Tab-separated table of C-alpha atoms in Angstrom:
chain	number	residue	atom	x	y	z
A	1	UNK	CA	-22.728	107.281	72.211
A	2	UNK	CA	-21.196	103.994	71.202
A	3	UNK	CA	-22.856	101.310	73.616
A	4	UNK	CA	-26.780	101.093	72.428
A	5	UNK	CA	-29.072	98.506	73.509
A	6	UNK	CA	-32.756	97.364	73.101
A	7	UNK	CA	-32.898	97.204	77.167
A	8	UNK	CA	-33.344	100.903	78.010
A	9	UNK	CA	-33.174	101.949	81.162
A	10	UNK	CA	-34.858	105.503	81.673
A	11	UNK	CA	-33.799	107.801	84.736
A	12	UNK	CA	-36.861	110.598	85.235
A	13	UNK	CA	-38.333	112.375	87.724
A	14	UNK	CA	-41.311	113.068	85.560
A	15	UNK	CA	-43.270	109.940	85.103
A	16	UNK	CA	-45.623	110.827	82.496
A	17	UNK	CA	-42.378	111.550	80.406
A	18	UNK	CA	-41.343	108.684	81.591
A	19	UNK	CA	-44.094	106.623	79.947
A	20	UNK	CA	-44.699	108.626	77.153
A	21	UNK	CA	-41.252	107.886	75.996
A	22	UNK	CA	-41.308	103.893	76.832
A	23	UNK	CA	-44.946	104.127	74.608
A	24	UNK	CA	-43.106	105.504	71.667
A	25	UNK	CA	-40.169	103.075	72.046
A	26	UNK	CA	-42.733	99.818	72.257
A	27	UNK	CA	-44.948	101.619	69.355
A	28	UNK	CA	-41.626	101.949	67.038
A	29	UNK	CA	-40.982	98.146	67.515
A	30	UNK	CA	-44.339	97.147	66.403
A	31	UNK	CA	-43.926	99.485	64.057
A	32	UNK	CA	-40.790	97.877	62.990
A	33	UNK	CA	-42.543	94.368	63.300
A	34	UNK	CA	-45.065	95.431	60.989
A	35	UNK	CA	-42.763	95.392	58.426
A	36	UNK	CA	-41.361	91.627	58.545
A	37	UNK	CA	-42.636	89.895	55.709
A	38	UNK	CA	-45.858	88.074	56.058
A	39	UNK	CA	-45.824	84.451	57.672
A	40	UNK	CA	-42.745	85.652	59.466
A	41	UNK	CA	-43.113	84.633	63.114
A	42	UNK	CA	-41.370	87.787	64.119
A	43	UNK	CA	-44.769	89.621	62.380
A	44	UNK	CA	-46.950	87.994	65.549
A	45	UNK	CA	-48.602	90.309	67.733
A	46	UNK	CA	-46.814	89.283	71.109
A	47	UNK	CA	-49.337	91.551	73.348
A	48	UNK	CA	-52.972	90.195	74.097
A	49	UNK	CA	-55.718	91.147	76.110
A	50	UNK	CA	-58.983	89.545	77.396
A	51	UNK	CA	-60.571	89.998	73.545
A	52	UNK	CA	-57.489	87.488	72.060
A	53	UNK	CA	-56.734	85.690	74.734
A	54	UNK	CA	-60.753	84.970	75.993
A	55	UNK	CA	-63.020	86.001	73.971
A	56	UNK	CA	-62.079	85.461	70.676
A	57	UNK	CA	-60.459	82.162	70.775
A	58	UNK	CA	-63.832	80.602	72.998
A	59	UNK	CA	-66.376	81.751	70.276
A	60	UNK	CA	-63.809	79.885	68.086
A	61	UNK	CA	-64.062	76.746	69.846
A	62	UNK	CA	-60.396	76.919	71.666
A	63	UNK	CA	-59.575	75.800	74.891
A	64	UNK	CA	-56.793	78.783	75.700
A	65	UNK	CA	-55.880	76.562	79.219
A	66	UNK	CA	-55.320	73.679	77.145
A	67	UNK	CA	-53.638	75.259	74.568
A	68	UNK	CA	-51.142	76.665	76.864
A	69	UNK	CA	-50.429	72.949	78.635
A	70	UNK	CA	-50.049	71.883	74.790
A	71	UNK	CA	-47.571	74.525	74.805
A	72	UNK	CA	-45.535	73.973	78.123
A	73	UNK	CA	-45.261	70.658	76.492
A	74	UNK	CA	-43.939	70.717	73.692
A	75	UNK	CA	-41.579	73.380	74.701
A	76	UNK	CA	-40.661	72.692	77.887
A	77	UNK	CA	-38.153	71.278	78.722
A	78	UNK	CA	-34.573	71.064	80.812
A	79	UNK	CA	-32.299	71.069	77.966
A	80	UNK	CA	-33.231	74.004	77.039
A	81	UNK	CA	-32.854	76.188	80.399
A	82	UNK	CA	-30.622	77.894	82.132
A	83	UNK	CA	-30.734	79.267	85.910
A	84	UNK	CA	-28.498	81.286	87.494
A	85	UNK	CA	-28.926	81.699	91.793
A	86	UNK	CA	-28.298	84.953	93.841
A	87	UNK	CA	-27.278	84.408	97.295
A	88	UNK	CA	-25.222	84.864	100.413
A	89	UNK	CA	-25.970	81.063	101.329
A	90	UNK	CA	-22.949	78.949	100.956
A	91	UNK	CA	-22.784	76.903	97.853
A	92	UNK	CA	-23.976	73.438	98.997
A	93	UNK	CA	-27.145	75.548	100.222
A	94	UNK	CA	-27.340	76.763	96.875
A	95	UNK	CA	-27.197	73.602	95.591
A	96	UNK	CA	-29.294	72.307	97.234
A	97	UNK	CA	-32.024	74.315	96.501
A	98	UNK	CA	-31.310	73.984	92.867
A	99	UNK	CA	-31.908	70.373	92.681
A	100	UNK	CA	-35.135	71.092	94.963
A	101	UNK	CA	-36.994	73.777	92.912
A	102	UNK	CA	-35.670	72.738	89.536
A	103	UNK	CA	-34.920	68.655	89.271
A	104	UNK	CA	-38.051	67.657	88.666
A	105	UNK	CA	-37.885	69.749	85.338
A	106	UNK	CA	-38.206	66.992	82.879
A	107	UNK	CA	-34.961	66.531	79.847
A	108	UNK	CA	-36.904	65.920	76.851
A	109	UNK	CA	-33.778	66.329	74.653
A	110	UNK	CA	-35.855	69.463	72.739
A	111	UNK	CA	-34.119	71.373	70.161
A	112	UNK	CA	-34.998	75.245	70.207
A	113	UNK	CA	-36.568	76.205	67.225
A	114	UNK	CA	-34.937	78.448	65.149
A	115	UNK	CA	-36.191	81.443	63.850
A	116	UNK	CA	-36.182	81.946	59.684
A	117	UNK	CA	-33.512	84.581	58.798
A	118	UNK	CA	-35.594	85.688	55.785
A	119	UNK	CA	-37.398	88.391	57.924
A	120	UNK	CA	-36.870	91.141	55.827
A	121	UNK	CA	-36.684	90.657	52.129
A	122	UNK	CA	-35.724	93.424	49.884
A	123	UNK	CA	-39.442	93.884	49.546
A	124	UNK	CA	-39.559	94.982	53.008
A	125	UNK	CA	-37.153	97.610	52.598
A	126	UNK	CA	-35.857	100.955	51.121
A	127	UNK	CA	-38.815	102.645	52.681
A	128	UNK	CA	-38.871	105.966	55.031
A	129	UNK	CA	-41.541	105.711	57.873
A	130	UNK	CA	-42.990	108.341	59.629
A	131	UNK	CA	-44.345	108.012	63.127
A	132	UNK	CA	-46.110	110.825	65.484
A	133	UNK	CA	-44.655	110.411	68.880
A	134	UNK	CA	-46.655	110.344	72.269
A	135	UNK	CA	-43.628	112.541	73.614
A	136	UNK	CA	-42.143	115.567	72.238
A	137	UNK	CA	-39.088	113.672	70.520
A	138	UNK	CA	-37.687	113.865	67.149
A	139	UNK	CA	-34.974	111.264	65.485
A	140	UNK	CA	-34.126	109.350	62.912
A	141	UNK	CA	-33.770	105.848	62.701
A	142	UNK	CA	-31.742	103.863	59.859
A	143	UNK	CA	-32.242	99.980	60.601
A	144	UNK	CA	-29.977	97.490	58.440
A	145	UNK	CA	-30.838	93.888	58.604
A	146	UNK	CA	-27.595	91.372	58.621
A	147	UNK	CA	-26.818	88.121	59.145
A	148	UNK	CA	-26.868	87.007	62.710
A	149	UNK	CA	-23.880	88.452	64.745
A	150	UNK	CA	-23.899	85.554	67.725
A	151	UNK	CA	-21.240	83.548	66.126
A	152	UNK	CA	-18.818	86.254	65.798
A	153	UNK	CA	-19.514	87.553	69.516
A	154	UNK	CA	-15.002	86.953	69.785
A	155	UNK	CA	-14.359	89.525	67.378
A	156	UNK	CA	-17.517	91.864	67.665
A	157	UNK	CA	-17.279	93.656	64.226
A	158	UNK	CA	-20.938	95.628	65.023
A	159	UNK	CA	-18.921	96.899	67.981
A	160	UNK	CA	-16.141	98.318	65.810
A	161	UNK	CA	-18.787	99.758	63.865
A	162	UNK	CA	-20.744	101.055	66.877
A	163	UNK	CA	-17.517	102.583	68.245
A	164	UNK	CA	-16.534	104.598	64.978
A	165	UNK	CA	-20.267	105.520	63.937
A	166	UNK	CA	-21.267	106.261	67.365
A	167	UNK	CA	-18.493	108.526	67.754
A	168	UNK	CA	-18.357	111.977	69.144
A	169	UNK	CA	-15.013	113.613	68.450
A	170	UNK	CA	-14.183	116.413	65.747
A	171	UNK	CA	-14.372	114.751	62.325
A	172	UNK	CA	-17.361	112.453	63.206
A	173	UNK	CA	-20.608	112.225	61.330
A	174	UNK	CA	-21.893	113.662	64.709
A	175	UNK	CA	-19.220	116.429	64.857
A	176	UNK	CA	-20.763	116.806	61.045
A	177	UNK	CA	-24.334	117.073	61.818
A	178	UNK	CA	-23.783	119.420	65.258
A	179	UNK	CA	-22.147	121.769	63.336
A	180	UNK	CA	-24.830	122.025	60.324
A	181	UNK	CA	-27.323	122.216	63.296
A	182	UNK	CA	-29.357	119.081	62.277
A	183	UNK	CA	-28.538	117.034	65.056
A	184	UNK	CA	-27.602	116.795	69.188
A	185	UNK	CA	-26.859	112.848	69.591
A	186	UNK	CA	-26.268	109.583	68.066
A	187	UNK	CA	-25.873	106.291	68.843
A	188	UNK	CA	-25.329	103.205	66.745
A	189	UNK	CA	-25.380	99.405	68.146
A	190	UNK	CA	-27.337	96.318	67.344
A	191	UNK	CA	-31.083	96.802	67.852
A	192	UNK	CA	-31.680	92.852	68.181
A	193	UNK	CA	-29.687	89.691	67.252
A	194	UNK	CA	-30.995	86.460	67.034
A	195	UNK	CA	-29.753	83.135	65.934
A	196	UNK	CA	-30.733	83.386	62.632
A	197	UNK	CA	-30.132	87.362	61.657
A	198	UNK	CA	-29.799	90.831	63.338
A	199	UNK	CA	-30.362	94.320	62.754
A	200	UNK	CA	-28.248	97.018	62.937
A	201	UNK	CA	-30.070	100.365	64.573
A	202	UNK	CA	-28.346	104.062	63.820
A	203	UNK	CA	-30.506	106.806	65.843
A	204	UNK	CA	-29.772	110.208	65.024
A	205	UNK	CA	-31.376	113.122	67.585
A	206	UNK	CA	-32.404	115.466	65.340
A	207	UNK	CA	-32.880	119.003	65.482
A	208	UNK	CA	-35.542	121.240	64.337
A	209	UNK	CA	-33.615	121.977	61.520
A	210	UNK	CA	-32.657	118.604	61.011
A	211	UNK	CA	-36.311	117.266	60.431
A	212	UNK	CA	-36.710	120.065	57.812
A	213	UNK	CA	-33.735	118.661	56.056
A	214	UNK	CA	-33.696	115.030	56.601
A	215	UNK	CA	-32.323	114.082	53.408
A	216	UNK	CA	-29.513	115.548	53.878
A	217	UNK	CA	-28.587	113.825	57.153
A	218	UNK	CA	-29.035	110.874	55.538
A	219	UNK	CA	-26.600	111.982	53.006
A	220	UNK	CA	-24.302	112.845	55.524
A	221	UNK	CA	-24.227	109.635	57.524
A	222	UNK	CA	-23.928	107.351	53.821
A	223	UNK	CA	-21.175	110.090	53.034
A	224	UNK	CA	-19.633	108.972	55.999
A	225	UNK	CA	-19.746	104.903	56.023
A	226	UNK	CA	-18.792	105.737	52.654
A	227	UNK	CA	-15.373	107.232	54.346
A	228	UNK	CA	-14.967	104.056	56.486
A	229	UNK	CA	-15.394	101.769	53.857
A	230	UNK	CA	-13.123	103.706	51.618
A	231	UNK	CA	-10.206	103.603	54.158
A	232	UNK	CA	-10.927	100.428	55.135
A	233	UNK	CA	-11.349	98.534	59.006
A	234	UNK	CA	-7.939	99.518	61.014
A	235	UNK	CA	-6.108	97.642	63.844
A	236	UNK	CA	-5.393	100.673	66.048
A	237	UNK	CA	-9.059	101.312	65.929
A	238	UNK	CA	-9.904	98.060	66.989
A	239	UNK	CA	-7.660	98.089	69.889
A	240	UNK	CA	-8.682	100.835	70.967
A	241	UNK	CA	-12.427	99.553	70.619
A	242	UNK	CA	-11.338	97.164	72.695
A	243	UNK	CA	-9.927	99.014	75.422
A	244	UNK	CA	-12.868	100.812	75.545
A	245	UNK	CA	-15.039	97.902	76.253
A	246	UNK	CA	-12.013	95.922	78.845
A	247	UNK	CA	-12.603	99.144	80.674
A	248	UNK	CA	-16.362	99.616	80.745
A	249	UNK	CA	-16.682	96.377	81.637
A	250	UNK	CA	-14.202	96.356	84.765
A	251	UNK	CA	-15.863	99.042	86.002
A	252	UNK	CA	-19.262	97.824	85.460
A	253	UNK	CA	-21.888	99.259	88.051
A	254	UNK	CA	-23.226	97.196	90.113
A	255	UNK	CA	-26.754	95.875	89.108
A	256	UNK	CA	-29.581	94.751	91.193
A	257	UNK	CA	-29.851	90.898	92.008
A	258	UNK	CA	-32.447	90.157	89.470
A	259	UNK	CA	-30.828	92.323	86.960
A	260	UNK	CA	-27.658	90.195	87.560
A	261	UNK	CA	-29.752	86.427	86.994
A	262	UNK	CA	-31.201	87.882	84.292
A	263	UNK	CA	-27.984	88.967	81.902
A	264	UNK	CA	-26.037	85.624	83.125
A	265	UNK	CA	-28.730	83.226	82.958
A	266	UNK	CA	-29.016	84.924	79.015
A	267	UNK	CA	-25.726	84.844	78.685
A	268	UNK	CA	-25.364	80.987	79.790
A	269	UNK	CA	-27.446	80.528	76.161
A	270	UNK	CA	-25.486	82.091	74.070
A	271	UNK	CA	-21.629	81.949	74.765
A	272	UNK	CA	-19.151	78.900	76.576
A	273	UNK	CA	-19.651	79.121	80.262
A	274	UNK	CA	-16.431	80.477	81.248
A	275	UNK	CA	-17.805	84.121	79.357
A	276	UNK	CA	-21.121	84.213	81.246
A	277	UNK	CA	-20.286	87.345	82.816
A	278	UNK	CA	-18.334	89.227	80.245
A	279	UNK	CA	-20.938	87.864	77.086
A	280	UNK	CA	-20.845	90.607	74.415
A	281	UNK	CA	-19.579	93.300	76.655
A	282	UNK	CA	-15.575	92.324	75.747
A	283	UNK	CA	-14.022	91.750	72.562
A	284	UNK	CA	-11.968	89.115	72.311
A	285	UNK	CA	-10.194	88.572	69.084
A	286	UNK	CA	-9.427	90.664	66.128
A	287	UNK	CA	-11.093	90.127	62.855
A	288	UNK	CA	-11.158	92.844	60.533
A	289	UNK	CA	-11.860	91.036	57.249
A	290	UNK	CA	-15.569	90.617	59.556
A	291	UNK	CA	-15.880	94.489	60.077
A	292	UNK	CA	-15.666	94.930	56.180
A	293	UNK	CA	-18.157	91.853	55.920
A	294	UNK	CA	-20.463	93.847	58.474
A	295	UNK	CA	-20.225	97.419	56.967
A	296	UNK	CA	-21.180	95.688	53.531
A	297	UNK	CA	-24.936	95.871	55.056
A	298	UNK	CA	-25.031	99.363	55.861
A	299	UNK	CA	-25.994	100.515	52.696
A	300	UNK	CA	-29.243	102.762	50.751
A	301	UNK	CA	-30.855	99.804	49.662
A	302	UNK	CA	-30.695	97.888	52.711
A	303	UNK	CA	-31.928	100.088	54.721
A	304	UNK	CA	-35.165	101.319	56.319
């Protein structure tokens, strides 16, 4: 499975499985958080409860309501918003409402901060974690920091990657791994991108078997990014990459209102206006001399 991203949505009828399995995803991210070098703002706890956010802080001496209004205003600001309305109300109507709930947001000209891309050092990496899972799951999960992918969002090499890596066909690393019985599924796509790096995310669903021998599934997948970087990125691949995604994306479900603000109002941050519905889902324009630039990072030593 190509397409993997940090927004899952989980189908089940069972709904302790349900949470069990959304526990062991938010666990692994702290887990992953816990590794960003110290001072790192990515490091931050971002949950709190009435012993941070109450306790703690008053026997310190904090005001937590003024430190929020601090906050809202240093941050807030116009400029640095984007809103996107849902409606069967003609446009002026939606206009108008605009200007009502949101023009008396003040424009203090803010800059958004930008977060440092020195997250994960080589300190930070080249180690193999081991977590105990709420729910009866077992995978594997190779991470490779990168430089921030939002600038190349036209030519999308992490798709290309994505698309060959998170391929299913006979002569995959999948097709590989099935038929040593260490695996069942894998997908491969970018686990988070920000404006100042990224990280790659390969999860392998391992078998039994497969945990007993997980060195050599490693082996296999490095055996195979060895293979693509040996024959080098390919322009039918790509276009056929792209294909894939022109055709996903015009038959896109449909998505619930809120779901639908949400992606374009994100999307309004991050790429020219006239691509706030397509965003990342569509590649644009080929670059393979980026793909080779991207597949650089997916190596031992900068992995974890």
């Amino acid at each position: 499975m190509s397409h993997f991203r940090t927004n899952y949505i989980v189908n089940a009828v069972d709904n302790e499985n349900t949470k069990n399995l959304q526990s062991d995803q938010w666990r692994a991210y702290q887990l992953l958080k816990s590794q960003v070098r110290d001072g790192h703002p990515m490091k931050q706890f971002a949950t709190g409860n009435l012993e941070t956010l109450k306790a703690s802080p008053e026997a310190a001496g904090l005001d937590m309501r003024e430190l929020l209004l601090d906050f809202h205003a240093k941050y807030y600001s116009s400029n640095t918003m984007k809103v996107c309305i849902y409606g069967k109300a003609t446009l002026d109507a939606q206009q108008a409402w605009a200007e009502k709930k949101f023009g008396a947001i003040v424009n203090k000209e803010l800059t958004v901060p930008q977060v440092p891309s020195d997250a994960f050092p080589s300190s930070c990496l080249r180690k193999k974690l081991t977590v105990v899972p709420v729910k009866d799951n077992k995978s594997l999960e190779l991470l490779f920091p990168m430089p921030s992918q939002r600038p190349l969002f036209r030519s999308a090499p992490c798709s290309y990657l994505s698309h060959l890596i998170g391929h299913e066909s006979s002569g995959s690393v999948l097709a590989a791994l099935k038929a040593a019985g260490l695996a069942n599924g894998l997908s491969c796509g970018l686990h988070c991108d920000y404006a100042s790096f990224a990280v790659l995310a390969v999860t392998i669903d391992i078998t039994d078997e497969g945990l007993a021998r997980l060195d050599e599934v490693i082996e296999c997948f490095f055996a195979y990014v060895g293979l693509l970087r040996s024959a080098g990125p390919q322009e039918w691949i790509w276009k056929e990459s792209k294909e894939l995604s022109d055709m996903y994306f015009r038959f896109l479900p449909k998505s619930s209102p809120s779901s639908c603000c949400l992606g374009i109002a994100s999307n309004m941050h991050l790429y020219p206006k006239e691509l706030s519905l397509s965003g990342a889902m569509l590649q644009y324009e080929m670059d393979l001399q980026q793909v080779s630039q991207a597949l650089e990072n997916v190596r031992p030593e900068n992995a974890l």
